[in-house]
XYZ file of N, CA and C in Angstrom:
363
model
N -6.986 38.515 -32.247
C -7.943 37.720 -31.510
C -7.183 36.826 -30.533
N -7.394 37.043 -29.242
C -6.727 36.252 -28.207
C -7.662 35.174 -27.686
N -7.112 33.998 -27.512
C -7.858 32.885 -26.914
C -7.188 32.531 -25.601
N -7.979 32.546 -24.560
C -7.443 32.190 -23.257
C -7.926 30.784 -22.927
N -7.029 29.972 -22.472
C -7.393 28.599 -22.115
C -6.176 27.835 -21.661
N -6.381 26.580 -21.463
C -5.260 25.771 -21.047
C -5.423 24.394 -21.660
N -4.305 23.814 -22.016
C -4.322 22.492 -22.610
C -4.696 21.459 -21.546
N -5.332 20.374 -21.958
C -5.757 19.343 -21.036
C -4.560 18.769 -20.272
N -3.444 18.525 -20.949
C -2.304 17.931 -20.285
C -1.638 18.879 -19.302
N -2.037 20.128 -19.276
C -1.459 21.093 -18.356
C -2.265 21.200 -17.057
N -3.264 20.347 -16.893
C -4.045 20.383 -15.661
C -3.130 20.131 -14.468
N -3.483 20.720 -13.348
C -2.662 20.563 -12.161
C -2.617 19.100 -11.748
N -1.437 18.664 -11.397
C -1.249 17.270 -11.006
C -1.547 17.096 -9.520
N -2.222 16.023 -9.214
C -2.485 15.661 -7.826
C -1.288 14.820 -7.370
N -0.657 15.186 -6.261
C 0.486 14.389 -5.815
C 0.052 13.006 -5.334
N 0.901 12.017 -5.589
C 0.670 10.634 -5.186
C 1.820 10.192 -4.290
N 1.560 9.191 -3.460
C 2.594 8.729 -2.539
C 2.370 7.292 -2.113
N 3.445 6.691 -1.606
C 3.378 5.435 -0.875
C 3.441 5.821 0.595
N 2.672 5.132 1.412
C 2.728 5.379 2.851
C 2.732 4.046 3.590
N 3.279 4.086 4.794
C 3.353 2.888 5.614
C 2.876 3.236 7.014
N 1.977 2.405 7.537
C 1.438 2.592 8.886
C 1.616 1.315 9.682
N 1.804 1.469 10.988
C 1.729 0.321 11.889
C 0.267 0.234 12.328
N -0.290 -0.958 12.280
C -1.670 -1.168 12.712
C -1.624 -1.471 14.214
N -2.254 -0.615 14.988
C -2.293 -0.780 16.437
C -3.580 -1.477 16.843
N -3.489 -2.391 17.785
C -4.645 -3.155 18.264
C -5.390 -3.813 17.107
N -4.625 -4.470 16.228
C -5.198 -5.103 15.033
C -6.298 -6.087 15.389
N -7.379 -6.020 14.652
C -8.491 -6.939 14.813
C -9.426 -6.633 15.966
N -9.255 -5.472 16.603
C -10.133 -5.102 17.710
C -10.940 -3.867 17.326
N -11.875 -3.494 18.187
C -12.655 -2.280 17.936
C -11.806 -1.034 18.075
N -10.681 -1.135 18.776
C -9.785 0.004 18.963
C -8.710 0.087 17.884
N -8.818 -0.718 16.826
C -7.796 -0.720 15.780
C -7.578 0.697 15.261
N -6.307 1.072 15.164
C -5.945 2.390 14.642
C -4.652 2.267 13.849
N -4.265 3.351 13.195
C -3.101 3.341 12.317
C -2.139 4.441 12.725
N -0.868 4.069 12.926
C 0.183 5.016 13.263
C 1.017 5.226 12.000
N 0.912 6.420 11.409
C 1.621 6.717 10.168
C 3.116 6.775 10.435
N 3.874 5.902 9.776
C 5.318 5.829 9.966
C 6.072 6.671 8.949
N 5.546 6.768 7.734
C 6.233 7.544 6.717
C 5.458 7.633 5.428
N 5.785 8.690 4.671
C 5.160 8.946 3.381
C 6.266 9.307 2.392
N 6.246 8.681 1.225
C 7.204 8.986 0.171
C 6.424 9.370 -1.075
N 6.590 10.607 -1.525
C 5.894 11.043 -2.732
C 6.499 10.335 -3.935
N 5.642 9.889 -4.854
C 6.083 9.173 -6.052
C 5.584 9.908 -7.292
N 6.316 9.745 -8.362
C 5.950 10.364 -9.637
C 5.157 9.366 -10.461
N 4.027 9.792 -10.958
C 3.169 8.928 -11.762
C 3.569 9.058 -13.222
N 3.860 7.929 -13.848
C 4.132 7.896 -15.284
C 2.766 7.856 -15.963
N 2.361 8.951 -16.550
C 1.019 9.050 -17.138
C 0.789 8.032 -18.257
N 1.858 7.547 -18.873
C 1.705 6.542 -19.932
C 1.521 5.143 -19.365
N 2.041 4.907 -18.128
C 1.946 3.581 -17.504
C 1.607 3.712 -16.018
N 0.422 4.236 -15.693
C 0.083 4.449 -14.279
C -0.066 3.146 -13.485
N -0.243 2.023 -14.164
C -0.422 0.747 -13.479
C 0.862 0.237 -12.825
N 2.002 0.836 -13.164
C 3.274 0.382 -12.598
C 3.393 0.700 -11.107
N 2.830 1.806 -10.664
C 2.992 2.191 -9.267
C 2.345 1.219 -8.285
N 1.087 0.825 -8.473
C 0.516 -0.127 -7.513
C 1.329 -1.428 -7.430
N 1.907 -1.862 -8.546
C 2.709 -3.084 -8.549
C 3.987 -2.922 -7.730
N 4.446 -1.695 -7.541
C 5.665 -1.445 -6.765
C 5.401 -1.214 -5.283
N 4.139 -1.174 -4.871
C 3.805 -0.894 -3.476
C 4.363 -1.946 -2.527
N 4.090 -3.213 -2.780
C 4.560 -4.279 -1.878
C 6.084 -4.332 -1.802
N 6.803 -4.340 -2.930
C 8.270 -4.349 -2.830
C 8.809 -3.144 -2.046
N 8.208 -1.965 -2.237
C 8.640 -0.778 -1.493
C 8.392 -0.970 0.005
N 7.207 -1.459 0.362
C 6.869 -1.651 1.770
C 7.803 -2.674 2.426
N 8.083 -3.781 1.744
C 8.966 -4.801 2.305
C 10.390 -4.269 2.464
N 10.865 -3.494 1.498
C 12.195 -2.897 1.606
C 12.243 -1.912 2.771
N 11.185 -1.149 2.954
C 11.114 -0.193 4.057
C 11.102 -0.912 5.399
N 10.327 -1.978 5.509
C 10.283 -2.748 6.755
C 11.632 -3.395 7.046
N 12.285 -3.920 6.018
C 13.573 -4.590 6.182
C 14.652 -3.624 6.641
N 14.746 -2.483 5.999
C 15.812 -1.539 6.322
C 15.477 -0.645 7.510
N 14.207 -0.566 7.881
C 13.797 0.323 8.964
C 13.897 -0.266 10.351
N 14.182 -1.556 10.444
C 14.305 -2.178 11.753
C 12.995 -2.286 12.509
N 11.891 -2.387 11.799
C 10.583 -2.492 12.447
C 10.406 -3.884 13.027
N 9.877 -3.961 14.223
C 9.669 -5.230 14.900
C 8.394 -5.911 14.460
N 8.047 -6.938 15.197
C 6.870 -7.751 14.935
C 5.607 -6.890 14.925
N 4.732 -7.158 13.970
C 3.458 -6.466 13.957
C 2.767 -6.530 12.621
N 1.608 -5.899 12.573
C 0.837 -5.800 11.340
C 1.017 -4.388 10.810
N 1.251 -4.298 9.496
C 1.492 -3.016 8.845
C 0.540 -2.846 7.674
N 0.266 -1.595 7.363
C -0.639 -1.239 6.266
C 0.133 -0.339 5.313
N 0.254 -0.777 4.068
C 0.921 0.010 3.032
C -0.135 0.481 2.045
N -0.006 1.739 1.597
C -1.004 2.276 0.674
C -0.333 3.125 -0.399
N -0.916 3.072 -1.577
C -0.593 3.973 -2.675
C -1.800 4.890 -2.763
N -1.590 6.190 -2.567
C -2.729 7.099 -2.473
C -2.396 8.480 -3.009
N -3.433 9.299 -3.086
C -3.227 10.713 -3.369
C -2.861 11.382 -2.038
N -2.340 12.602 -2.125
C -2.007 13.367 -0.925
C -2.909 14.580 -0.835
N -3.271 14.948 0.392
C -4.071 16.149 0.588
C -3.162 17.379 0.642
N -3.729 18.514 0.940
C -2.985 19.780 0.944
C -1.862 19.799 1.976
N -2.003 19.032 3.060
C -0.982 18.990 4.109
C 0.070 17.912 3.864
N -0.034 17.201 2.735
C 0.913 16.138 2.434
C 0.617 14.831 3.134
N -0.601 14.676 3.624
C -1.030 13.446 4.293
C -1.757 12.553 3.287
N -1.676 11.211 3.453
C -2.412 10.312 2.566
C -3.897 10.649 2.578
N -4.502 10.627 1.387
C -5.895 11.020 1.254
C -6.727 9.850 0.737
N -6.764 9.659 -0.556
C -7.612 8.625 -1.169
C -6.740 7.455 -1.616
N -6.933 6.291 -0.996
C -6.146 5.103 -1.329
C -6.559 4.558 -2.692
N -5.565 4.310 -3.537
C -5.791 3.731 -4.857
C -5.446 2.243 -4.859
N -4.557 1.847 -3.954
C -4.185 0.445 -3.761
C -3.651 0.330 -2.334
N -3.859 -0.817 -1.720
C -3.353 -1.012 -0.360
C -3.208 -2.491 -0.066
N -2.456 -2.773 0.988
C -2.371 -4.145 1.469
C -1.836 -4.174 2.890
N -2.197 -5.239 3.586
C -1.723 -5.459 4.940
C -0.559 -6.433 4.875
N 0.437 -6.212 5.726
C 1.603 -7.090 5.784
C 1.809 -7.482 7.243
N 1.816 -8.781 7.497
C 2.127 -9.288 8.827
C 3.631 -9.559 8.859
N 4.343 -8.849 9.740
C 5.800 -8.794 9.734
C 6.365 -9.439 11.002
N 7.352 -10.300 10.839
C 7.957 -10.988 11.979
C 9.049 -10.169 12.649
N 9.494 -9.133 11.992
C 10.643 -8.365 12.457
C 11.815 -8.555 11.514
N 11.766 -9.670 10.751
C 12.811 -9.942 9.762
C 12.238 -10.380 8.418
N 10.967 -10.714 8.373
C 10.355 -11.169 7.134
C 8.852 -11.240 7.255
N 8.216 -11.561 6.144
C 6.754 -11.667 6.098
C 6.330 -12.972 6.753
N 5.327 -12.870 7.605
C 4.751 -14.069 8.209
C 3.790 -14.694 7.211
N 3.988 -15.953 6.914
C 3.110 -16.653 5.977
C 2.084 -17.439 6.774
N 0.825 -17.382 6.339
C -0.187 -18.171 7.059
C 0.093 -19.661 6.903
N -0.179 -20.427 7.942
C -0.001 -21.872 7.867
C -1.253 -22.480 7.254
N -1.078 -23.505 6.438
C -2.263 -24.138 5.845
C -3.068 -24.851 6.925
N -4.391 -25.011 6.711
C -5.214 -25.724 7.689
C -4.714 -27.152 7.871
N -4.941 -27.716 9.041
C -4.470 -29.070 9.349
C -4.969 -30.082 8.327
N -6.170 -29.896 7.825
C -6.728 -30.861 6.858
C -5.948 -30.869 5.554
N -5.245 -29.814 5.256
C -4.485 -29.759 4.006
C -3.114 -30.398 4.147
N -2.618 -30.561 5.372
C -1.275 -31.091 5.563
C -1.255 -32.489 6.150
N -2.354 -32.922 6.767
C -2.403 -34.238 7.394
C -3.404 -35.121 6.654
N -3.081 -36.428 6.522
C -4.050 -37.324 5.863
C -5.294 -37.478 6.736
N -6.423 -37.647 6.091
C -7.679 -37.828 6.820
C -7.677 -39.196 7.495
N -8.161 -39.213 8.742
C -8.244 -40.494 9.460
C -9.361 -41.339 8.875
N -9.118 -42.634 8.826
C -10.134 -43.538 8.346
C -10.246 -43.600 6.837
N -9.405 -42.917 6.133
C -9.457 -42.922 4.672
C -8.695 -44.130 4.153
N -9.293 -44.881 3.270
C -8.601 -46.055 2.737
C -7.666 -45.605 1.630
N -6.500 -46.196 1.622
C -5.476 -45.873 0.614
C -5.239 -47.117 -0.224
N -5.931 -47.317 -1.289
C -5.578 -48.477 -2.050
C -6.528 -48.834 -3.031
């Protein structure tokens, strides 16, 4: 008696990757994404949550070593389609890059300056 089948753990694996894009015309109706690179990553089935946590450090290392200039960048952890292009994003983030480091937003003036007319005492 032959049984034909396949074990659940033998299901075909969907490839996953980190990708980095430059955001062109950020904040406008013409905003678009220029794909700079894709790196396929191996998913640890016992700890799949580790990959999204590594997205930002990977993106910052890529920006630092790649010599990318000032701009807004989009990093994503996603599945890959049949052509090896990013498909379904599982985690993502935008990074505003100075050319040498992350641009940090400045706090509003009200948070850094004392209010006028406020009594202190």
